[in-house]
């Protein structure tokens, strides 16, 4: 998957107040600036949906329509992918919440 976390924008939201919390700041005296305001929670509660609605209100990742093709006098059915008139799903609530991709934690299971 891609680098969609906060590191891609040059901001490390989980850095400690003393500095040096991010992987870029290891071994250097310069720490990234923390965002002002509230502390950032390590959880992600929503995500962008990857599915689409068609004009009938059906929800799916991909939509196909059946077309009849005549070749050498024979009729044959083919599936053609639909790209038009699709509406993105939007924001999806995660249940249970996930840990943020940039949160510096090691998961360990015995």
CSV table of N, CA and C in Angstrom, one decimal, residues 35-99:
chain,number,residue,atom,x,y,z
A,35,UNK,N,2.3,19.3,16.4
A,35,UNK,CA,1.1,20.2,16.1
A,35,UNK,C,0.6,20.8,17.3
A,36,UNK,N,0.1,22.0,17.2
A,36,UNK,CA,-0.4,22.7,18.4
A,36,UNK,C,-1.9,22.2,18.7
A,37,UNK,N,-2.2,22.3,19.9
A,37,UNK,CA,-3.6,21.9,20.3
A,37,UNK,C,-3.6,20.6,21.0
A,38,UNK,N,-4.6,19.8,20.8
A,38,UNK,CA,-4.8,18.5,21.5
A,38,UNK,C,-3.8,17.5,21.0
A,39,UNK,N,-3.6,16.5,21.9
A,39,UNK,CA,-2.7,15.4,21.6
A,39,UNK,C,-3.4,14.5,20.6
A,40,UNK,N,-2.6,13.9,19.7
A,40,UNK,CA,-3.2,13.1,18.6
A,40,UNK,C,-3.4,11.6,19.2
A,41,UNK,N,-4.6,11.1,19.1
A,41,UNK,CA,-4.8,9.7,19.6
A,41,UNK,C,-4.1,8.7,18.6
A,42,UNK,N,-3.7,7.5,19.1
A,42,UNK,CA,-3.0,6.6,18.2
A,42,UNK,C,-3.9,5.7,17.4
A,43,UNK,N,-5.2,6.0,17.5
A,43,UNK,CA,-6.2,5.2,16.8
A,43,UNK,C,-6.8,5.9,15.6
A,44,UNK,N,-7.3,5.1,14.6
A,44,UNK,CA,-8.0,5.5,13.5
A,44,UNK,C,-9.4,5.0,13.6
A,45,UNK,N,-10.4,5.9,13.5
A,45,UNK,CA,-11.8,5.6,13.7
A,45,UNK,C,-12.5,5.5,12.4
A,46,UNK,N,-12.0,6.2,11.3
A,46,UNK,CA,-12.7,6.2,10.0
A,46,UNK,C,-11.7,6.0,8.9
A,47,UNK,N,-12.2,5.6,7.7
A,47,UNK,CA,-11.3,5.4,6.6
A,47,UNK,C,-12.2,5.8,5.3
A,48,UNK,N,-11.5,6.0,4.2
A,48,UNK,CA,-12.2,6.3,3.0
A,48,UNK,C,-12.7,4.9,2.4
A,49,UNK,N,-13.9,4.8,2.0
A,49,UNK,CA,-14.4,3.6,1.4
A,49,UNK,C,-13.8,3.3,0.1
A,50,UNK,N,-13.7,2.0,-0.3
A,50,UNK,CA,-13.1,1.6,-1.6
A,50,UNK,C,-14.2,1.1,-2.5
A,51,UNK,N,-15.4,1.2,-2.2
A,51,UNK,CA,-16.5,0.7,-3.0
A,51,UNK,C,-17.3,1.8,-3.6
A,52,UNK,N,-18.2,1.5,-4.6
A,52,UNK,CA,-19.0,2.5,-5.3
A,52,UNK,C,-20.4,2.1,-5.4
A,53,UNK,N,-21.3,3.1,-5.5
A,53,UNK,CA,-22.7,2.9,-5.7
A,53,UNK,C,-23.0,3.1,-7.2
A,54,UNK,N,-23.8,2.3,-7.8
A,54,UNK,CA,-24.2,2.5,-9.2
A,54,UNK,C,-25.6,3.2,-9.2
A,55,UNK,N,-26.2,3.5,-10.3
A,55,UNK,CA,-27.4,4.2,-10.4
A,55,UNK,C,-28.6,3.5,-9.8
A,56,UNK,N,-28.5,2.2,-9.6
A,56,UNK,CA,-29.5,1.4,-9.0
A,56,UNK,C,-29.4,1.3,-7.5
A,57,UNK,N,-28.3,1.9,-6.9
A,57,UNK,CA,-28.1,1.8,-5.5
A,57,UNK,C,-27.3,0.6,-5.0
A,58,UNK,N,-26.8,-0.2,-5.9
A,58,UNK,CA,-26.0,-1.4,-5.5
A,58,UNK,C,-24.6,-0.9,-5.1
A,59,UNK,N,-24.0,-1.6,-4.2
A,59,UNK,CA,-22.7,-1.3,-3.7
A,59,UNK,C,-21.8,-2.4,-4.0
A,60,UNK,N,-20.6,-2.1,-4.7
A,60,UNK,CA,-19.6,-3.1,-5.1
A,60,UNK,C,-18.3,-2.4,-5.4
A,61,UNK,N,-17.2,-3.3,-5.5
A,61,UNK,CA,-15.9,-2.7,-5.9
A,61,UNK,C,-15.9,-2.4,-7.4
A,62,UNK,N,-16.5,-3.3,-8.2
A,62,UNK,CA,-16.5,-3.1,-9.7
A,62,UNK,C,-17.9,-3.5,-10.2
A,63,UNK,N,-18.3,-2.9,-11.3
A,63,UNK,CA,-19.6,-3.2,-11.9
A,63,UNK,C,-19.3,-3.6,-13.4
A,64,UNK,N,-20.1,-4.6,-13.9
A,64,UNK,CA,-20.0,-5.0,-15.2
A,64,UNK,C,-21.3,-5.1,-15.9
A,65,UNK,N,-21.4,-4.9,-17.2
A,65,UNK,CA,-22.6,-5.0,-17.9
A,65,UNK,C,-22.4,-6.0,-19.0
A,66,UNK,N,-23.5,-6.8,-19.3
A,66,UNK,CA,-23.4,-7.8,-20.3
A,66,UNK,C,-23.7,-7.2,-21.7
A,67,UNK,N,-22.9,-7.4,-22.7
A,67,UNK,CA,-23.1,-6.9,-24.0
A,67,UNK,C,-23.1,-8.1,-25.0
A,68,UNK,N,-23.9,-8.0,-26.0
A,68,UNK,CA,-24.0,-9.1,-27.0
A,68,UNK,C,-23.1,-8.7,-28.2
A,69,UNK,N,-22.2,-9.5,-28.6
A,69,UNK,CA,-21.3,-9.3,-29.7
A,69,UNK,C,-21.5,-10.3,-30.8
A,70,UNK,N,-21.7,-9.8,-32.0
A,70,UNK,CA,-21.9,-10.7,-33.1
A,70,UNK,C,-20.6,-10.8,-33.9
A,71,UNK,N,-20.1,-12.1,-34.0
A,71,UNK,CA,-18.8,-12.3,-34.6
A,71,UNK,C,-19.0,-13.5,-35.5
A,72,UNK,N,-18.8,-13.3,-36.8
A,72,UNK,CA,-19.0,-14.4,-37.8
A,72,UNK,C,-20.4,-15.0,-37.8
A,73,UNK,N,-21.4,-14.1,-37.6
A,73,UNK,CA,-22.7,-14.6,-37.6
A,73,UNK,C,-23.2,-15.3,-36.3
A,74,UNK,N,-22.3,-15.4,-35.3
A,74,UNK,CA,-22.6,-16.0,-34.0
A,74,UNK,C,-22.7,-14.9,-33.0
A,75,UNK,N,-23.8,-15.0,-32.2
A,75,UNK,CA,-24.0,-14.1,-31.0
A,75,UNK,C,-23.2,-14.6,-29.8
A,76,UNK,N,-22.5,-13.7,-29.2
A,76,UNK,CA,-21.7,-14.1,-28.0
A,76,UNK,C,-21.9,-13.0,-26.9
A,77,UNK,N,-22.0,-13.4,-25.7
A,77,UNK,CA,-22.2,-12.5,-24.6
A,77,UNK,C,-20.8,-12.2,-24.0
A,78,UNK,N,-20.5,-10.9,-23.8
A,78,UNK,CA,-19.3,-10.4,-23.2
A,78,UNK,C,-19.6,-9.5,-22.0
A,79,UNK,N,-18.7,-9.5,-21.0
A,79,UNK,CA,-18.9,-8.6,-19.9
A,79,UNK,C,-18.0,-7.4,-20.1
A,80,UNK,N,-18.5,-6.2,-20.0
A,80,UNK,CA,-17.8,-4.9,-20.1
A,80,UNK,C,-17.9,-4.2,-18.8
A,81,UNK,N,-16.7,-3.7,-18.4
A,81,UNK,CA,-16.7,-3.0,-17.1
A,81,UNK,C,-17.3,-1.6,-17.2
A,82,UNK,N,-18.1,-1.2,-16.2
A,82,UNK,CA,-18.7,0.1,-16.2
A,82,UNK,C,-17.9,1.1,-15.4
A,83,UNK,N,-17.6,2.3,-16.0
A,83,UNK,CA,-16.8,3.3,-15.3
A,83,UNK,C,-17.6,4.6,-15.1
A,84,UNK,N,-18.7,4.7,-15.7
A,84,UNK,CA,-19.5,6.0,-15.6
A,84,UNK,C,-20.7,5.8,-14.7
A,85,UNK,N,-21.1,6.9,-14.1
A,85,UNK,CA,-22.3,7.0,-13.2
A,85,UNK,C,-22.1,6.2,-11.9
A,86,UNK,N,-20.8,6.2,-11.4
A,86,UNK,CA,-20.5,5.5,-10.2
A,86,UNK,C,-20.3,6.6,-9.1
A,87,UNK,N,-20.8,6.4,-7.9
A,87,UNK,CA,-20.7,7.3,-6.8
A,87,UNK,C,-19.8,6.7,-5.7
A,88,UNK,N,-18.7,7.3,-5.3
A,88,UNK,CA,-17.9,6.7,-4.2
A,88,UNK,C,-18.6,6.5,-2.9
A,89,UNK,N,-18.2,5.5,-2.2
A,89,UNK,CA,-18.9,5.1,-1.0
A,89,UNK,C,-18.8,6.2,0.1
A,90,UNK,N,-17.7,6.9,0.2
A,90,UNK,CA,-17.4,7.9,1.2
A,90,UNK,C,-16.7,7.5,2.4
A,91,UNK,N,-16.9,8.1,3.5
A,91,UNK,CA,-16.2,7.7,4.8
A,91,UNK,C,-16.9,6.6,5.4
A,92,UNK,N,-16.1,5.6,5.9
A,92,UNK,CA,-16.6,4.4,6.5
A,92,UNK,C,-16.1,4.3,7.9
A,93,UNK,N,-17.0,4.1,8.9
A,93,UNK,CA,-16.6,4.0,10.3
A,93,UNK,C,-16.0,2.6,10.6
A,94,UNK,N,-14.9,2.6,11.2
A,94,UNK,CA,-14.2,1.3,11.6
A,94,UNK,C,-14.7,0.8,12.9
A,95,UNK,N,-15.0,-0.5,13.0
A,95,UNK,CA,-15.4,-1.1,14.2
A,95,UNK,C,-14.7,-2.4,14.4
A,96,UNK,N,-13.7,-2.6,15.2
A,96,UNK,CA,-13.1,-1.8,16.2
A,96,UNK,C,-12.1,-0.8,15.5
A,97,UNK,N,-11.7,0.3,16.3
A,97,UNK,CA,-10.7,1.2,15.7
A,97,UNK,C,-9.4,0.5,15.5
A,98,UNK,N,-8.6,1.0,14.5
A,98,UNK,CA,-7.3,0.5,14.1
A,98,UNK,C,-6.2,1.4,14.7
A,99,UNK,N,-5.0,0.8,14.8
A,99,UNK,CA,-3.8,1.6,15.3
A,99,UNK,C,-3.3,2.4,14.0
